[in-house]
GROMACS .gro file of C-alpha atoms in nm:
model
  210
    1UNK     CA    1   0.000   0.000   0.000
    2UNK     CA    2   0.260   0.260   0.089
    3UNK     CA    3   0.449   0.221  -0.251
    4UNK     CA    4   0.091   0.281  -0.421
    5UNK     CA    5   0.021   0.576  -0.168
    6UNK     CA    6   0.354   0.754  -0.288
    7UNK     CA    7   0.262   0.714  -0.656
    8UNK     CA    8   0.203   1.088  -0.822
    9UNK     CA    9  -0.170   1.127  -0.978
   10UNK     CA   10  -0.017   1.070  -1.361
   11UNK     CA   11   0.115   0.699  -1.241
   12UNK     CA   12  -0.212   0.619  -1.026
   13UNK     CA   13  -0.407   0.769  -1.361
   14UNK     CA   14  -0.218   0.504  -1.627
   15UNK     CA   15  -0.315   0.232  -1.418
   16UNK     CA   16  -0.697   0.330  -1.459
   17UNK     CA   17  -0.894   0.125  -1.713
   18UNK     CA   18  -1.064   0.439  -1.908
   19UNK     CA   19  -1.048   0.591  -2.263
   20UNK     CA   20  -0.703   0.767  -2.386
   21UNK     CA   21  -0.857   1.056  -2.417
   22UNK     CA   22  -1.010   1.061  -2.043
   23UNK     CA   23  -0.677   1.024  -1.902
   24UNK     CA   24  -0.569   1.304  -2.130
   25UNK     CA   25  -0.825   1.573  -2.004
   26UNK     CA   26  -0.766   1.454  -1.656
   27UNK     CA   27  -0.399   1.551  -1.667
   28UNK     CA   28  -0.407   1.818  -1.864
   29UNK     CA   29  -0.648   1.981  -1.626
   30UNK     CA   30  -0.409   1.896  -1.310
   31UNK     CA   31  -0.157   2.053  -1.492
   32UNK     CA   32  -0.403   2.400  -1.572
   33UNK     CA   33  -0.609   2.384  -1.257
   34UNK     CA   34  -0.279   2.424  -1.093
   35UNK     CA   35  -0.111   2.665  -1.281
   36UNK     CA   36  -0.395   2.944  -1.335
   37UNK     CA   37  -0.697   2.803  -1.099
   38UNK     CA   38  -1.042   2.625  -1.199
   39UNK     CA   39  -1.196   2.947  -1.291
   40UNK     CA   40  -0.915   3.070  -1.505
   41UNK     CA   41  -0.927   2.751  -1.698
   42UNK     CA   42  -1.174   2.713  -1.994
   43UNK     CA   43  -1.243   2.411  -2.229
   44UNK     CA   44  -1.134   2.499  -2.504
   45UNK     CA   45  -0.770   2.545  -2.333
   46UNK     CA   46  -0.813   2.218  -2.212
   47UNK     CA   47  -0.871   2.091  -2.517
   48UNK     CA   48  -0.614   2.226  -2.677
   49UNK     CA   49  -0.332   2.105  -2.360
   50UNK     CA   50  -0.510   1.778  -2.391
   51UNK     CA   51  -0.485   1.743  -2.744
   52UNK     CA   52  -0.897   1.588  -2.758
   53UNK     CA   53  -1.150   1.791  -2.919
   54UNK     CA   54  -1.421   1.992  -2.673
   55UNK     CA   55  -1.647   1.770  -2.799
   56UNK     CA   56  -1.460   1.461  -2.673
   57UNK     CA   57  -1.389   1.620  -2.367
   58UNK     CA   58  -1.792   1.669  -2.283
   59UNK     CA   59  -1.864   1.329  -2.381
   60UNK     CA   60  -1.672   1.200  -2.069
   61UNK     CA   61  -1.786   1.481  -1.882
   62UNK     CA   62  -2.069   1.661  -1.836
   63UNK     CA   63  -1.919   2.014  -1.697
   64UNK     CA   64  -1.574   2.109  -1.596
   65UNK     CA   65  -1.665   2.052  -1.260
   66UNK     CA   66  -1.725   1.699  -1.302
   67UNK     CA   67  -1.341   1.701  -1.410
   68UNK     CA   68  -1.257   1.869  -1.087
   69UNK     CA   69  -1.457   1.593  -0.842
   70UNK     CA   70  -1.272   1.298  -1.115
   71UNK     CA   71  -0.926   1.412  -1.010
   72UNK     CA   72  -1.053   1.469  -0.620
   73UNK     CA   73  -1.188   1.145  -0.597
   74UNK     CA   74  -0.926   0.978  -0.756
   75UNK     CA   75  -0.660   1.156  -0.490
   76UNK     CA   76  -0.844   1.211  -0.207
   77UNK     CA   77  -0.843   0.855  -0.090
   78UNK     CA   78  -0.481   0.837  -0.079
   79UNK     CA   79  -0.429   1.154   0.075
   80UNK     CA   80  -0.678   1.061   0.376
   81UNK     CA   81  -0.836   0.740   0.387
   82UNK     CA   82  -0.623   0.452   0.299
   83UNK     CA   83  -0.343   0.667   0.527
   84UNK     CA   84  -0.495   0.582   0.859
   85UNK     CA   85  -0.439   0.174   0.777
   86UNK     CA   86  -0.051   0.252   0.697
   87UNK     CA   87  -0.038   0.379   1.079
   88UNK     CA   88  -0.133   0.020   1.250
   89UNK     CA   89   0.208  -0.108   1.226
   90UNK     CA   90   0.343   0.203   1.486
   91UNK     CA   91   0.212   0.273   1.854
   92UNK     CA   92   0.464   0.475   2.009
   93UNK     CA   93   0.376   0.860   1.931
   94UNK     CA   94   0.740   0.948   1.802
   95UNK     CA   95   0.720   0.673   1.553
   96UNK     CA   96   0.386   0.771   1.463
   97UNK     CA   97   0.486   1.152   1.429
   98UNK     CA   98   0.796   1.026   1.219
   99UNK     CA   99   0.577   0.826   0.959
  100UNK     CA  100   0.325   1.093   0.952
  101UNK     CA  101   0.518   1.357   0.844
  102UNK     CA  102   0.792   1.209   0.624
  103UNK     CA  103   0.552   0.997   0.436
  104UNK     CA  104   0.237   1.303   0.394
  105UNK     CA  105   0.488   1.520   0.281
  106UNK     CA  106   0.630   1.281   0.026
  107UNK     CA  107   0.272   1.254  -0.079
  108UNK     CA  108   0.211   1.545  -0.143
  109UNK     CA  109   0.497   1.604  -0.265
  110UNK     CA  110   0.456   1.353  -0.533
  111UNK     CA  111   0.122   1.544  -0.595
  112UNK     CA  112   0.174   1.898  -0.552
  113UNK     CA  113  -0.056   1.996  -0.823
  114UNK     CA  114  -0.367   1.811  -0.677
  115UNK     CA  115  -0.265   2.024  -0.317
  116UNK     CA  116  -0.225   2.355  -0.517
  117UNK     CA  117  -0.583   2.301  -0.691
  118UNK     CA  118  -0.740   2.211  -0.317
  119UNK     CA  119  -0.549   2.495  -0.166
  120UNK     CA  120  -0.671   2.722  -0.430
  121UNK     CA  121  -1.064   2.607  -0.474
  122UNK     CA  122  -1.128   2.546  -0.122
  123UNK     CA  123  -1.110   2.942  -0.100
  124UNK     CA  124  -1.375   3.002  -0.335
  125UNK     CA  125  -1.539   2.712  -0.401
  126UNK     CA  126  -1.886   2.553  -0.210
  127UNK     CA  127  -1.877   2.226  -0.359
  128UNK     CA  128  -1.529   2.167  -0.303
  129UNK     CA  129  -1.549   2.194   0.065
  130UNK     CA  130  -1.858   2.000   0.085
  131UNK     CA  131  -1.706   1.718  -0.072
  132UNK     CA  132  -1.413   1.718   0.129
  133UNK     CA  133  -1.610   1.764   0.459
  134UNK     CA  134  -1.792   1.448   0.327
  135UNK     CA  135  -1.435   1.235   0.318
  136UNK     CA  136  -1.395   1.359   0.677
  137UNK     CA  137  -1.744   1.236   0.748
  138UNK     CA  138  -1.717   0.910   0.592
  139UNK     CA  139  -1.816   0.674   0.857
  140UNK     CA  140  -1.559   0.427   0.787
  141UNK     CA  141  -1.271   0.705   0.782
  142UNK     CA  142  -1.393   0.878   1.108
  143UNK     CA  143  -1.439   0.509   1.292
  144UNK     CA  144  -1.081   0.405   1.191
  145UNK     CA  145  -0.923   0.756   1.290
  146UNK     CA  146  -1.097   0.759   1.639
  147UNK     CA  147  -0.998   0.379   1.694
  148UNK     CA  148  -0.643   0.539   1.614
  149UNK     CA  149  -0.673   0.811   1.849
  150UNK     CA  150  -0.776   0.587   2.125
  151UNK     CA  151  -0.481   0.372   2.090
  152UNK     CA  152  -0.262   0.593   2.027
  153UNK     CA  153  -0.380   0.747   2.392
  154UNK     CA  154  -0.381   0.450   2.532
  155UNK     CA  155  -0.021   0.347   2.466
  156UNK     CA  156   0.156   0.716   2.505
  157UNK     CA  157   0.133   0.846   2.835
  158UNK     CA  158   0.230   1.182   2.745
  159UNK     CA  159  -0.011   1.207   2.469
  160UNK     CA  160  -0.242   1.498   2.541
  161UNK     CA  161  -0.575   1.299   2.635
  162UNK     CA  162  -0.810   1.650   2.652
  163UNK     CA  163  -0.725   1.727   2.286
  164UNK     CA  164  -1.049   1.711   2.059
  165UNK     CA  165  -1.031   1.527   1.743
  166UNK     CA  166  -1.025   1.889   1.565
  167UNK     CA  167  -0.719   2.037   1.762
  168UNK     CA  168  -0.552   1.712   1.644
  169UNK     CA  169  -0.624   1.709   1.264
  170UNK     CA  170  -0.557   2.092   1.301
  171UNK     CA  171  -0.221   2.082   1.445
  172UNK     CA  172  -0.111   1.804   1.168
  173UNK     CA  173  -0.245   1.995   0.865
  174UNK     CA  174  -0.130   2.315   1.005
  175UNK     CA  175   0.204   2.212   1.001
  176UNK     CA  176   0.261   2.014   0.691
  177UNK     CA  177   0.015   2.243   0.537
  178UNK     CA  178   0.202   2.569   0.598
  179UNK     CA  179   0.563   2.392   0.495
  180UNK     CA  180   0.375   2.316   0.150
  181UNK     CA  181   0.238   2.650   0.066
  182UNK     CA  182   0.625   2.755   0.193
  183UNK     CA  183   0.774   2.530  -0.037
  184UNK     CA  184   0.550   2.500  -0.365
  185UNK     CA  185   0.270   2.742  -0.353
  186UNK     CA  186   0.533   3.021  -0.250
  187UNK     CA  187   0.819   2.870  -0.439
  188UNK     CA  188   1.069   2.946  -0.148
  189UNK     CA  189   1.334   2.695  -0.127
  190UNK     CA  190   1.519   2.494   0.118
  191UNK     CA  191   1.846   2.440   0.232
  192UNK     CA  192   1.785   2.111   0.403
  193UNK     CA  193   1.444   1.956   0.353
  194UNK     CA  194   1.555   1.659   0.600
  195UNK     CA  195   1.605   1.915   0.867
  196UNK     CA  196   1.264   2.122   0.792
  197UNK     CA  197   1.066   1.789   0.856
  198UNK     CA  198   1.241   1.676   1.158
  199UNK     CA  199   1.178   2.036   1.290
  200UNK     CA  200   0.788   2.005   1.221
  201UNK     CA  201   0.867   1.664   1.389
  202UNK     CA  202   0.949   1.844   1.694
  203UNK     CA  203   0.664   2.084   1.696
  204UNK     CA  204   0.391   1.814   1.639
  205UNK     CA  205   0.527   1.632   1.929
  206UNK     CA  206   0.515   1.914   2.153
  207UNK     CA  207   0.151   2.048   2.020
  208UNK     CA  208   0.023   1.661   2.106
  209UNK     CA  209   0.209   1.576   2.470
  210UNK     CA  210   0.046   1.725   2.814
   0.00000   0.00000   0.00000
């Protein structure tokens, strides 16, 4: 699972059983999205970066957003969902902290156009947020990440036991989140990536102990 998890959204895509030209509009648009937002992107340029006619492009789907929730919930799985079962294997927190933030950010990494287009459409865009919420919500997701938190409290003393779910997810994505839009949303480099990460290492684990 973890080799599939670190795959970027063009290797996941050719391993997809769809049309040529499907695969075409979907990376094309990852590629636009990215680079000048949903809004700023119209068919016809997609067309054109996708090398498909409009026409072709409508016959797999029916409006541009449709193209937007095909890339999301192609990605969003990895990015949240099938996550949580990578953690079983670790209990104590450090470990857990280590994983978390070496492998996420090697993610995302791998997919920093995907993040760039959430980043950017979350901002402005209704459906986007609802959909998201509604990964959050999934009952499966939310069961497995509680069960997580409980045993993760349950076998690390110094864990912080009055922290609400929300205060946890916040203090993860607030960290990895604000290194990404650093490094590839701002374009501001790095002189040591390996020592960035064990840094935001350092602050997780003092957000989460008591």
């Amino acid at each position: 699972m973890t080799s599939d998890i670190l795959l970027s959204y063009a290797d996941r895509l050719q391993n997809e059983s769809m049309p040529p030209g499907k695969k075409k509009t979907l990376l094309a648009a990852v590629t636009l999205f990215a680079q000048q937002g949903f809004n700023g992107t119209s068919t016809a340029q997609l067309a054109q970066t996708a090398g498909v006619s409009q026409a072709a492009i409508f016959k797999y789907f029916k409006t541009k957003d449709d193209i937007l929730q095909s890339i999301l919930e192609q990605s969003l799985p990895y990015l949240i969902q099938d996550f949580i079962s990578e953690l079983s294997q670790y209990s104590a927190l450090t470990d857990i902290i280590h994983f978390t933030v070496f492998n996420r950010f090697a993610f995302i990494k791998q997919n920093q156009e995907i993040i760039k287009i959430i980043f950017q459409e979350l901002l402005v865009n209704p459906n986007l947020k609802t959909f998201i919420k509604s990964n959050f919500d999934n009952p499966t997701f939310s069961g497995q990440l509680k069960l997580f938190i409980e045993q993760l409290a349950a076998n690390n003393p110094q864990f912080n036991k009055k922290l609400t779910l929300a205060e946890i997810i916040r203090i993860w994505v607030a960290n990895l989140g604000s290194y990404f839009f650093q490094r590839f949303v701002l374009d501001i480099p790095t002189e040591d990536e390996t020592a960035d990460l064990t840094l935001i290492e350092q602050q997780i684990m003092t957000l989460l102990s008591s």
